[in-house]
Coordinates of N, CA, C and O in Angstrom, one line a residue:
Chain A
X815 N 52.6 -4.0 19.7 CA 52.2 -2.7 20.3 C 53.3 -1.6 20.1 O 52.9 -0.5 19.8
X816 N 54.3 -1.8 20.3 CA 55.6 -1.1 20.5 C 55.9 -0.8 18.9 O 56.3 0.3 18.6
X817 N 55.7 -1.7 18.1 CA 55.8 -1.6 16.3 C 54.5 -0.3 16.0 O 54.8 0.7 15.4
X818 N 53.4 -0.6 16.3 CA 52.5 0.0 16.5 C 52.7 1.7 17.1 O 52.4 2.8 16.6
X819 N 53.2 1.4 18.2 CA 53.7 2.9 18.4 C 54.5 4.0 17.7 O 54.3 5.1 17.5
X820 N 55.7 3.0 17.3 CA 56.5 3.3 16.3 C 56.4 4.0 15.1 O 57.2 4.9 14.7
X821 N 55.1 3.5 14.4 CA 54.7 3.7 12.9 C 54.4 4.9 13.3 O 54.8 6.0 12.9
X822 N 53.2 4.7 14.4 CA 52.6 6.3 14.6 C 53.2 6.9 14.5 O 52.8 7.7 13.6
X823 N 54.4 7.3 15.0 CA 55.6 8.1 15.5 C 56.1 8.6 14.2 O 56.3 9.8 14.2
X824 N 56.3 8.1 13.0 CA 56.8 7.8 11.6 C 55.8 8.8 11.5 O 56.1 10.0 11.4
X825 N 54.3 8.3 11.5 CA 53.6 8.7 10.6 C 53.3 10.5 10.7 O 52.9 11.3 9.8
X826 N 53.5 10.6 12.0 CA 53.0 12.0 12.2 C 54.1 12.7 12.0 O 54.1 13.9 11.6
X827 N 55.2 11.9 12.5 CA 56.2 12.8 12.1 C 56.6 13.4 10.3 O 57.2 14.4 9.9
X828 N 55.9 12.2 9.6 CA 55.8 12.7 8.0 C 54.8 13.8 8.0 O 55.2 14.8 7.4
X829 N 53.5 13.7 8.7 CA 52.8 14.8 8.3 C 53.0 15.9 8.6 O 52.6 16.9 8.0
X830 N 53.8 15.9 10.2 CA 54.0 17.5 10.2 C 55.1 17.8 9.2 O 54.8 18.9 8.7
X831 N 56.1 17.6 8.7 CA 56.8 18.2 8.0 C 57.0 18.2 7.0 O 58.0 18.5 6.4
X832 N 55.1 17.4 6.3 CA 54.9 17.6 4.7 C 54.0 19.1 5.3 O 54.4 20.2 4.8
X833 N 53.1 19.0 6.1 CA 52.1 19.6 5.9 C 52.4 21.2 6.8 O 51.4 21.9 7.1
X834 N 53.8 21.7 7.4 CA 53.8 22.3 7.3 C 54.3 23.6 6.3 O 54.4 24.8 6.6
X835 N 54.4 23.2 5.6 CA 54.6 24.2 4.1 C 53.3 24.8 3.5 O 53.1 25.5 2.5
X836 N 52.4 24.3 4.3 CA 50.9 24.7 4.1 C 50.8 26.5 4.3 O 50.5 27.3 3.5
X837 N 51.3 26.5 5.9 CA 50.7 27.8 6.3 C 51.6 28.8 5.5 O 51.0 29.8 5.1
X838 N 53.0 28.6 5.3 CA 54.0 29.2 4.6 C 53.3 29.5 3.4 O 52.9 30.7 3.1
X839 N 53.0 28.5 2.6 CA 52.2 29.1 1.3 C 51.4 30.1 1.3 O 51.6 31.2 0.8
X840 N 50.1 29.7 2.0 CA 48.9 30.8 2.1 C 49.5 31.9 2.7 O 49.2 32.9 2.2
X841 N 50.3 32.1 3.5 CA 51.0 33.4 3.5 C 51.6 34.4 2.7 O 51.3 35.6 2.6
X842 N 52.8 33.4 1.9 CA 53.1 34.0 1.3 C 51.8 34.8 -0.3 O 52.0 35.8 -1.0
X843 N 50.9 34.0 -0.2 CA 49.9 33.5 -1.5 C 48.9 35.2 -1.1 O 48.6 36.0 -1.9
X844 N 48.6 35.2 0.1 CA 48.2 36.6 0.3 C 48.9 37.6 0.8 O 48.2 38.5 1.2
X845 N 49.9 37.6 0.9 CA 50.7 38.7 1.6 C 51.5 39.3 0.3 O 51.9 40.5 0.2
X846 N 51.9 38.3 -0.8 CA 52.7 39.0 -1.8 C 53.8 39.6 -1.8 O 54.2 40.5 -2.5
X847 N 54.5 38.7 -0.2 CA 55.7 39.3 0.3 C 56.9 38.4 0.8 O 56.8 37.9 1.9
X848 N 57.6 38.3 0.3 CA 58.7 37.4 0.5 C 59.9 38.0 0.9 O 60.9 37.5 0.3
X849 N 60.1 39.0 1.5 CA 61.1 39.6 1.7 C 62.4 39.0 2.9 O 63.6 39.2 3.1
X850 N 61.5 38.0 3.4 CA 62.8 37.6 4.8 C 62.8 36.2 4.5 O 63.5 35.5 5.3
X851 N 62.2 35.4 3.6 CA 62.1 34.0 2.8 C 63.3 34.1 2.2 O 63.6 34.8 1.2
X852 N 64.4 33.0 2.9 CA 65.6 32.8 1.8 C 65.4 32.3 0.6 O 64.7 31.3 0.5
X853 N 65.9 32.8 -0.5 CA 65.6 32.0 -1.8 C 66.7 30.6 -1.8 O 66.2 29.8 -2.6
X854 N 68.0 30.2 -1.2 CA 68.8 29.5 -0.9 C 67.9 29.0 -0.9 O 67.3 28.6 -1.9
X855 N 67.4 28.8 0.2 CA 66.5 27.7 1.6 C 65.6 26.9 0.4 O 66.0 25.8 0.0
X856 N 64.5 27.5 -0.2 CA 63.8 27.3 -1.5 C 64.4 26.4 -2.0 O 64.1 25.2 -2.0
X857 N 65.6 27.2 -2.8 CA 66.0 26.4 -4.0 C 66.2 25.1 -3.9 O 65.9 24.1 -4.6
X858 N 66.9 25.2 -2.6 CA 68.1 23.4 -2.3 C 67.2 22.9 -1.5 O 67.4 21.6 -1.5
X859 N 65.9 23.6 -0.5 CA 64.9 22.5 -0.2 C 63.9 21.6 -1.2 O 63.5 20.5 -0.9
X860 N 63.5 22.5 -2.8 CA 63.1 22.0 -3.5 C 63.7 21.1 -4.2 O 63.1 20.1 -4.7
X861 N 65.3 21.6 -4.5 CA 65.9 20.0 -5.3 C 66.1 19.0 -4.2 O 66.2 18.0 -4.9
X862 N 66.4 18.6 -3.0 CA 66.3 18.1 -2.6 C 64.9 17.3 -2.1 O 65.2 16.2 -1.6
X863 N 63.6 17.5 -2.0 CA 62.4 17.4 -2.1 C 62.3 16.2 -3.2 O 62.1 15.0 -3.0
X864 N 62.6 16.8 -4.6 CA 62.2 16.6 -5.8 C 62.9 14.9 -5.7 O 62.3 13.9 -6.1
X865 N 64.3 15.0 -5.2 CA 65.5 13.8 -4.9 C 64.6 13.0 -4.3 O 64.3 11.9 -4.8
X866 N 64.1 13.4 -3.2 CA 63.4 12.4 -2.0 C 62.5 11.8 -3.0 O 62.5 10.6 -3.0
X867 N 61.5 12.8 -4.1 CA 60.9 11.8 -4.4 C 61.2 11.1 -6.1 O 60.3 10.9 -6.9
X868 N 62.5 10.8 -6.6 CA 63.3 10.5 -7.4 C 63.4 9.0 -6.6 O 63.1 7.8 -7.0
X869 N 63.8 9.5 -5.3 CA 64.2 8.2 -4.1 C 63.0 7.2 -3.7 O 63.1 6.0 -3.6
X870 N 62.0 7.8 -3.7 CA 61.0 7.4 -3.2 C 60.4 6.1 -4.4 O 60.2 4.9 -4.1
X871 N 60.1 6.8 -5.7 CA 60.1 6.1 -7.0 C 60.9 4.6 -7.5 O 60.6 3.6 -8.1
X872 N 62.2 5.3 -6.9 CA 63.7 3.9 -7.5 C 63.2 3.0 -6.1 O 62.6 1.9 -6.3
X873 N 63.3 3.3 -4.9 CA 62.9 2.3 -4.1 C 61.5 2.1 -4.0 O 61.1 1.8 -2.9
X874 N 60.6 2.4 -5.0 CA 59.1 1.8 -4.7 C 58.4 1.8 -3.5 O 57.6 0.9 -3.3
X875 N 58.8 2.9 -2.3 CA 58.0 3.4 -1.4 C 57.1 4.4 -1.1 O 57.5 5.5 -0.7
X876 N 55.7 4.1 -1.1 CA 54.8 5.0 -1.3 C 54.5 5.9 -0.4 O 54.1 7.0 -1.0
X877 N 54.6 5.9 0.8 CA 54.8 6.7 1.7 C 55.8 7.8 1.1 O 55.3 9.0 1.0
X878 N 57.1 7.6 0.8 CA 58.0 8.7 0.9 C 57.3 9.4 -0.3 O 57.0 10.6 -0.3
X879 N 56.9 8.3 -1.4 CA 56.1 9.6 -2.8 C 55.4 10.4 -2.3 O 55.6 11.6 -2.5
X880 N 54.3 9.9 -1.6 CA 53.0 10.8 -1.2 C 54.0 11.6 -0.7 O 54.4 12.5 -1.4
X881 N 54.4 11.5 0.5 CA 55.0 12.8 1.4 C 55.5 13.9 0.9 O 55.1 15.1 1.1
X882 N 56.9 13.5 -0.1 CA 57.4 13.8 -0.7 C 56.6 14.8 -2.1 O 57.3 15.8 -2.5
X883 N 55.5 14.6 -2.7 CA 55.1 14.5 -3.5 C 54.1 15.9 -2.9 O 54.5 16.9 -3.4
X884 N 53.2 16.2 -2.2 CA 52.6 16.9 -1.7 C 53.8 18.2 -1.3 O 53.8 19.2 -1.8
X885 N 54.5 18.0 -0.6 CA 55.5 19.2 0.1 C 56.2 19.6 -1.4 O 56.1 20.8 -1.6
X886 N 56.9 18.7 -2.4 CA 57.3 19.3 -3.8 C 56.4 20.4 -4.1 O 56.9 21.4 -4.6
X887 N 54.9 20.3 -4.0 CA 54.1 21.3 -4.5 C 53.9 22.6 -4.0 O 53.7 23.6 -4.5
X888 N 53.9 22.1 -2.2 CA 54.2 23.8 -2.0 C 55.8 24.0 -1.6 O 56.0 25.0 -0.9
X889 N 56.3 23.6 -1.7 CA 58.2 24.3 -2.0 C 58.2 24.8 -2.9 O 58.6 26.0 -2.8
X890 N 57.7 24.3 -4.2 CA 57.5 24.9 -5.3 C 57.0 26.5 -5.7 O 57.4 27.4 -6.3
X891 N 56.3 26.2 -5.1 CA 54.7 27.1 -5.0 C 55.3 28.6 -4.6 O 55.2 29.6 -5.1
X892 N 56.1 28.2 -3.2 CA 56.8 29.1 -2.2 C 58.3 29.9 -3.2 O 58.8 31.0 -3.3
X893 N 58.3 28.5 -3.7 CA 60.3 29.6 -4.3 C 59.3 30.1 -5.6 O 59.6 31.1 -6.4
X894 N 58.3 29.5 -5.8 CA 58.1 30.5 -7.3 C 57.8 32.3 -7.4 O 58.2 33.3 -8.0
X895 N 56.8 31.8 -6.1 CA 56.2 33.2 -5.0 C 57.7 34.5 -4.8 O 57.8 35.7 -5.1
X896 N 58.6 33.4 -4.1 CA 59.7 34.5 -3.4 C 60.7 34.6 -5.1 O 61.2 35.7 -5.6
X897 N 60.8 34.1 -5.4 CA 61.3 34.7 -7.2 C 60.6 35.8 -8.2 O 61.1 36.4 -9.1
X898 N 59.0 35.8 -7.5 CA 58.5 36.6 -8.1 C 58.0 38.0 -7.6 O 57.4 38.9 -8.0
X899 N 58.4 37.7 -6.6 CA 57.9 38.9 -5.6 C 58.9 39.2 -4.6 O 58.9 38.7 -3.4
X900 N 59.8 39.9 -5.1 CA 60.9 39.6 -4.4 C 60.9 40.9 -3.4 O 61.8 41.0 -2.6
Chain B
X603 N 75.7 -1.7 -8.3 CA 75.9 -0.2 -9.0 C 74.4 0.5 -8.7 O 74.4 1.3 -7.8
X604 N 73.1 0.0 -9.4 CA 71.7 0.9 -9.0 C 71.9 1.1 -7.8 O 72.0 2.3 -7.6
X605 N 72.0 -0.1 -6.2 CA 71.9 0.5 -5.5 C 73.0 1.2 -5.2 O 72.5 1.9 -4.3
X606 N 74.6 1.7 -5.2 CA 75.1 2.5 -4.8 C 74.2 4.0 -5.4 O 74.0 5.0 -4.7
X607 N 73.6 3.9 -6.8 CA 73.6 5.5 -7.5 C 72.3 5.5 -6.3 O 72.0 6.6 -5.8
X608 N 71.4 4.3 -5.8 CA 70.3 4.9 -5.0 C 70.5 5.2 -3.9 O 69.6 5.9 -3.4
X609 N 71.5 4.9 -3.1 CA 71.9 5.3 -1.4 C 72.2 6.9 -2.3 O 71.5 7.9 -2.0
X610 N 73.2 7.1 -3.3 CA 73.6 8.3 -3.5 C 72.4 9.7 -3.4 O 72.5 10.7 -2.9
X611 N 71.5 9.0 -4.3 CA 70.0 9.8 -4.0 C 69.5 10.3 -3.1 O 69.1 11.4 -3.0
X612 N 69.6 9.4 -2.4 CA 69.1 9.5 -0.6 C 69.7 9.9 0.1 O 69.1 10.3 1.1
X613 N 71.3 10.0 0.2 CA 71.8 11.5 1.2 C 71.9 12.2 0.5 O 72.1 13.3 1.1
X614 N 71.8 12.5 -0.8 CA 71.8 13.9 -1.5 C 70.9 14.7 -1.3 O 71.1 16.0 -1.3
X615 N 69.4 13.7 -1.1 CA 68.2 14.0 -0.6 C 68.2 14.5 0.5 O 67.7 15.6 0.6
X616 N 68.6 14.2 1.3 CA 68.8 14.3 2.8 C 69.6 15.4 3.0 O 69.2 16.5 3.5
X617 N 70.6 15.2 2.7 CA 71.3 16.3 2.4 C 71.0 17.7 2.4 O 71.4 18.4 3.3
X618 N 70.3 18.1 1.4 CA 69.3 19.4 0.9 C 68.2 19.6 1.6 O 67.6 20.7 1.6
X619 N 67.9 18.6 2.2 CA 66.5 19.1 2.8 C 67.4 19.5 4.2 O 66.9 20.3 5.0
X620 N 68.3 19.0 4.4 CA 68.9 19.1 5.7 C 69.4 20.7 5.9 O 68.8 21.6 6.4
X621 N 70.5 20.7 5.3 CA 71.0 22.0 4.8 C 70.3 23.6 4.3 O 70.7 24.8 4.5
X622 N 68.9 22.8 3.6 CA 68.6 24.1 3.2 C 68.2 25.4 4.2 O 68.1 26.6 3.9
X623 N 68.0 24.7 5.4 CA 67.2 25.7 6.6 C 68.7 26.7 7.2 O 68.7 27.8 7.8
X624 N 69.7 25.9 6.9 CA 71.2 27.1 7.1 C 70.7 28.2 6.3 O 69.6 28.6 6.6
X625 N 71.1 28.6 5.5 CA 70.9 30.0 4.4 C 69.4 30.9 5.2 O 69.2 32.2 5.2
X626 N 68.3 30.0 5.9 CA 67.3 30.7 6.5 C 67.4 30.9 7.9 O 66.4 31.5 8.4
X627 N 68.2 30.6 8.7 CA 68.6 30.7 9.7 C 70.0 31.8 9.8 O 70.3 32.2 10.9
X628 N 70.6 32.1 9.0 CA 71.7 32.9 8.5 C 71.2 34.2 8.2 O 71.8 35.2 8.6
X629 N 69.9 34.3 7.5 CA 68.8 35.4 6.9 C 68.7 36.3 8.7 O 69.3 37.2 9.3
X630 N 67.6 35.2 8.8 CA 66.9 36.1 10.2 C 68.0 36.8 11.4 O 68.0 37.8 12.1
X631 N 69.1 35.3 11.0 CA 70.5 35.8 12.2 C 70.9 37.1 11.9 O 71.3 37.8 12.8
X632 N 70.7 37.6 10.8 CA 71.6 39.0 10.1 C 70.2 40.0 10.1 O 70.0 41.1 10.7
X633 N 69.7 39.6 9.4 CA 68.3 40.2 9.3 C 67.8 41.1 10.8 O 67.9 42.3 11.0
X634 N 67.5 40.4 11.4 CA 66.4 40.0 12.5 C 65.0 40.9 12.4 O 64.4 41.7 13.1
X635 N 64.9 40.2 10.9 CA 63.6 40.7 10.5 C 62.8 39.2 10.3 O 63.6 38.2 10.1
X636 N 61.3 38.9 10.3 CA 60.9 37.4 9.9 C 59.2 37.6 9.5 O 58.4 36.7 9.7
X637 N 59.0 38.9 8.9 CA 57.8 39.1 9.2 C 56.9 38.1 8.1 O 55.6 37.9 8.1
X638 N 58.0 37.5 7.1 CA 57.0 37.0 6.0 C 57.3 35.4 6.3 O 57.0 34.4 5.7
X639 N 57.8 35.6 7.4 CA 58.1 33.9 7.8 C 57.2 33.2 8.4 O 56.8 33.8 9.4
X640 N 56.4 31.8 8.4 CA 55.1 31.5 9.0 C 55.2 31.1 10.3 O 55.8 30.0 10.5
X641 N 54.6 31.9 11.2 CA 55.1 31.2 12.5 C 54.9 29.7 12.6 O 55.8 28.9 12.8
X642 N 53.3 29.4 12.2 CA 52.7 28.4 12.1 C 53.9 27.2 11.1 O 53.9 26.0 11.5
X643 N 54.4 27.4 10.4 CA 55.2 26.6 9.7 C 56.1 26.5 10.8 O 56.7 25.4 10.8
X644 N 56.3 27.0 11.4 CA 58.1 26.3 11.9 C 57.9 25.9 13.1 O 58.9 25.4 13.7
X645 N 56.6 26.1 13.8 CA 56.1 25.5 15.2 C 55.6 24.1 14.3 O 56.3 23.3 14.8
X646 N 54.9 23.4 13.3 CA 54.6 22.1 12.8 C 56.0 21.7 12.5 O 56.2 20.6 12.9
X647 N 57.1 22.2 11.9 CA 57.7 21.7 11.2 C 58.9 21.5 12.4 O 59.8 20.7 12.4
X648 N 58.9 22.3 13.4 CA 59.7 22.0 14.6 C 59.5 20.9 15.3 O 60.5 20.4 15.8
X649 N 57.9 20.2 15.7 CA 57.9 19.5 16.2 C 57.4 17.8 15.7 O 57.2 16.8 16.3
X650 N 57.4 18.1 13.9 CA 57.7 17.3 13.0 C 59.2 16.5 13.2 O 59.3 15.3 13.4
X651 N 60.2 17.6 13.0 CA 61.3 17.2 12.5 C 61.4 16.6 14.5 O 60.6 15.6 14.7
X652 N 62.0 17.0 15.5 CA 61.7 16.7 16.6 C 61.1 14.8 16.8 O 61.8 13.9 17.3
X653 N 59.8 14.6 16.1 CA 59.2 13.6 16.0 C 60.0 12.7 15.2 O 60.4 11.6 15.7
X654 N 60.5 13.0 13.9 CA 61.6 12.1 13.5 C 62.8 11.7 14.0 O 63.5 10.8 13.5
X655 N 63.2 12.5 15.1 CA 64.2 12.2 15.7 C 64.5 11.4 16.5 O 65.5 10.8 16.8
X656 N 63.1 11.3 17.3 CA 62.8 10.3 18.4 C 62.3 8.9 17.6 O 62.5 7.8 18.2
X657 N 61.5 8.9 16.3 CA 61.4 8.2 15.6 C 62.7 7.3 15.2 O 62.6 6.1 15.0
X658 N 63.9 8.0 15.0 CA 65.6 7.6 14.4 C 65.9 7.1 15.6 O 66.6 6.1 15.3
X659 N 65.7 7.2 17.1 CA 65.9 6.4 18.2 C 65.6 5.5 18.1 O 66.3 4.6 17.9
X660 N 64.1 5.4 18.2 CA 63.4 4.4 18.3 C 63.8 2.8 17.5 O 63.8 1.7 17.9
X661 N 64.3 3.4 16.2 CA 64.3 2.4 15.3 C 65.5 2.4 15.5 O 65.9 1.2 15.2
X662 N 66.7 3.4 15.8 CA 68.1 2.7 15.9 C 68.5 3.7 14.5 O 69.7 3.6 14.1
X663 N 67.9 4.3 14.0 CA 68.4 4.4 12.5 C 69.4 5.8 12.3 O 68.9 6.9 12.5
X664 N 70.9 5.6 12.0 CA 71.9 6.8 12.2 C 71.6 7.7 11.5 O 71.4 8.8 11.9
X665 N 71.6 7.2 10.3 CA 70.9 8.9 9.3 C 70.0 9.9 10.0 O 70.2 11.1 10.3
X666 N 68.6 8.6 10.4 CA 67.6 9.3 10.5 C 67.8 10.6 11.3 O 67.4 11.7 11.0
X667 N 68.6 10.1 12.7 CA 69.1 10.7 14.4 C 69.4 11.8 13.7 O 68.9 12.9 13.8
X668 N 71.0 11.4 12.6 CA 71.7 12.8 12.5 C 71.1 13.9 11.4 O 71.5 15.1 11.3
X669 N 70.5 13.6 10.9 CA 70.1 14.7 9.7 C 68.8 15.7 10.8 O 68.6 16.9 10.9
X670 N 68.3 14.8 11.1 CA 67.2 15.3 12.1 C 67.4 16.3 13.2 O 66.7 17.3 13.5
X671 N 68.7 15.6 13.8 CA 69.3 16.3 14.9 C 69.6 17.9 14.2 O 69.0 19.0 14.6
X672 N 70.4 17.8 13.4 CA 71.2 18.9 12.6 C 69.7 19.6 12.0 O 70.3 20.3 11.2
X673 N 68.8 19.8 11.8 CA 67.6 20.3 11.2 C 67.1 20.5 12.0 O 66.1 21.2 11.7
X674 N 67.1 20.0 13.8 CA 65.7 20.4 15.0 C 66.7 21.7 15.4 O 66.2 22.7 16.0
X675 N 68.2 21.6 15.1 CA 68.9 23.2 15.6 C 68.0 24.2 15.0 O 67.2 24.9 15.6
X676 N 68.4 24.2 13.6 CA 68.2 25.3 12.5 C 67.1 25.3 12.6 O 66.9 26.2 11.7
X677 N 65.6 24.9 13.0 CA 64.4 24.8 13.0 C 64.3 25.5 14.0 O 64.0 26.6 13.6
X678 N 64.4 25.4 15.0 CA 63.9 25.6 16.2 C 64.6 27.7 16.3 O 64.0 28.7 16.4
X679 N 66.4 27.3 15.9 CA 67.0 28.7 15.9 C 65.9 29.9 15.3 O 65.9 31.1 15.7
X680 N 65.3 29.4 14.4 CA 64.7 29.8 13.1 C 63.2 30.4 14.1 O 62.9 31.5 14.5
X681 N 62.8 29.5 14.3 CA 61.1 29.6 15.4 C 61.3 30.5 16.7 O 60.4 31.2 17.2
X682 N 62.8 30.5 17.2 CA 63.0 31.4 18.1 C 63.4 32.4 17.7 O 63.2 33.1 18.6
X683 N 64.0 32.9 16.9 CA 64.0 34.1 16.1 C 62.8 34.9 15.3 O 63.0 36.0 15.0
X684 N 61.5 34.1 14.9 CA 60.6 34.4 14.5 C 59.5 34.8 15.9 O 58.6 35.6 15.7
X685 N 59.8 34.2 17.4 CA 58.9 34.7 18.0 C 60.0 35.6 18.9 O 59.4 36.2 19.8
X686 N 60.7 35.7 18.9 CA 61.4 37.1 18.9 C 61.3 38.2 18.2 O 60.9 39.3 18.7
X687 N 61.4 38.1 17.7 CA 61.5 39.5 16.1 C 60.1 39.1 15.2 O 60.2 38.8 14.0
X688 N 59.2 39.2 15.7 CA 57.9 39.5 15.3 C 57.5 40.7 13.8 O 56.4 40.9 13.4

């Protein structure tokens, strides 16, 4: 039960902080404004992202890819936005 | 040796995702401007990171506690400066 509880805990705690780079995106995606978006934050969130899921791959853990693998797209998405619209 | 270069991976990983929210929390601190910032992103992503932390209790796991810990500051700094300075 307590293992059980646990995972839950794991699990939601991956989704909120894959999924919220969601609303960030559509923001940025119609606003066409990135002006208080650090590009720092971006850069070293996305290579470090990209690591997790380098990491995720060498130890054959699927959870960290998916997680990992979904948030790479909008980090991505986000520093491409704030590089291009600056 | 693979696994030393793979633990390397993984606080490097950790690392960057940890860190990157300094350089955006440094922005708004100087700034105290946030208007392209998502509220909605840093209220999920506050109580994400939050969830891993109690998650790193749960299981005992040191990384987990400290990277977490160090990322619910700059998250949270970040969320309260964004519903401040609107």
């Amino acid at each position: 039960m307590l293992e059980f509880i646990t995972s839950y805990i794991g699990f939601f705690a991956a989704f909120c902080t894959t999924i919220a780079f969601l609303p960030q995106a559509i923001k940025v995606f119609k606003s066409k404004s990135t002006k208080d978006i650090s590009l720092y934050m971006f850069i070293i969130f996305t290579v470090g992202v990209l690591s997790w899921l380098i990491y995720g791959f060498v130890i054959n853990d699927m959870p960290i890819i998916l997680a990992n693998a979904v948030t790479l797209i909008l980090s991505f998405f986000i520093l491409i936005y704030k590089i291009r619209y600056k």
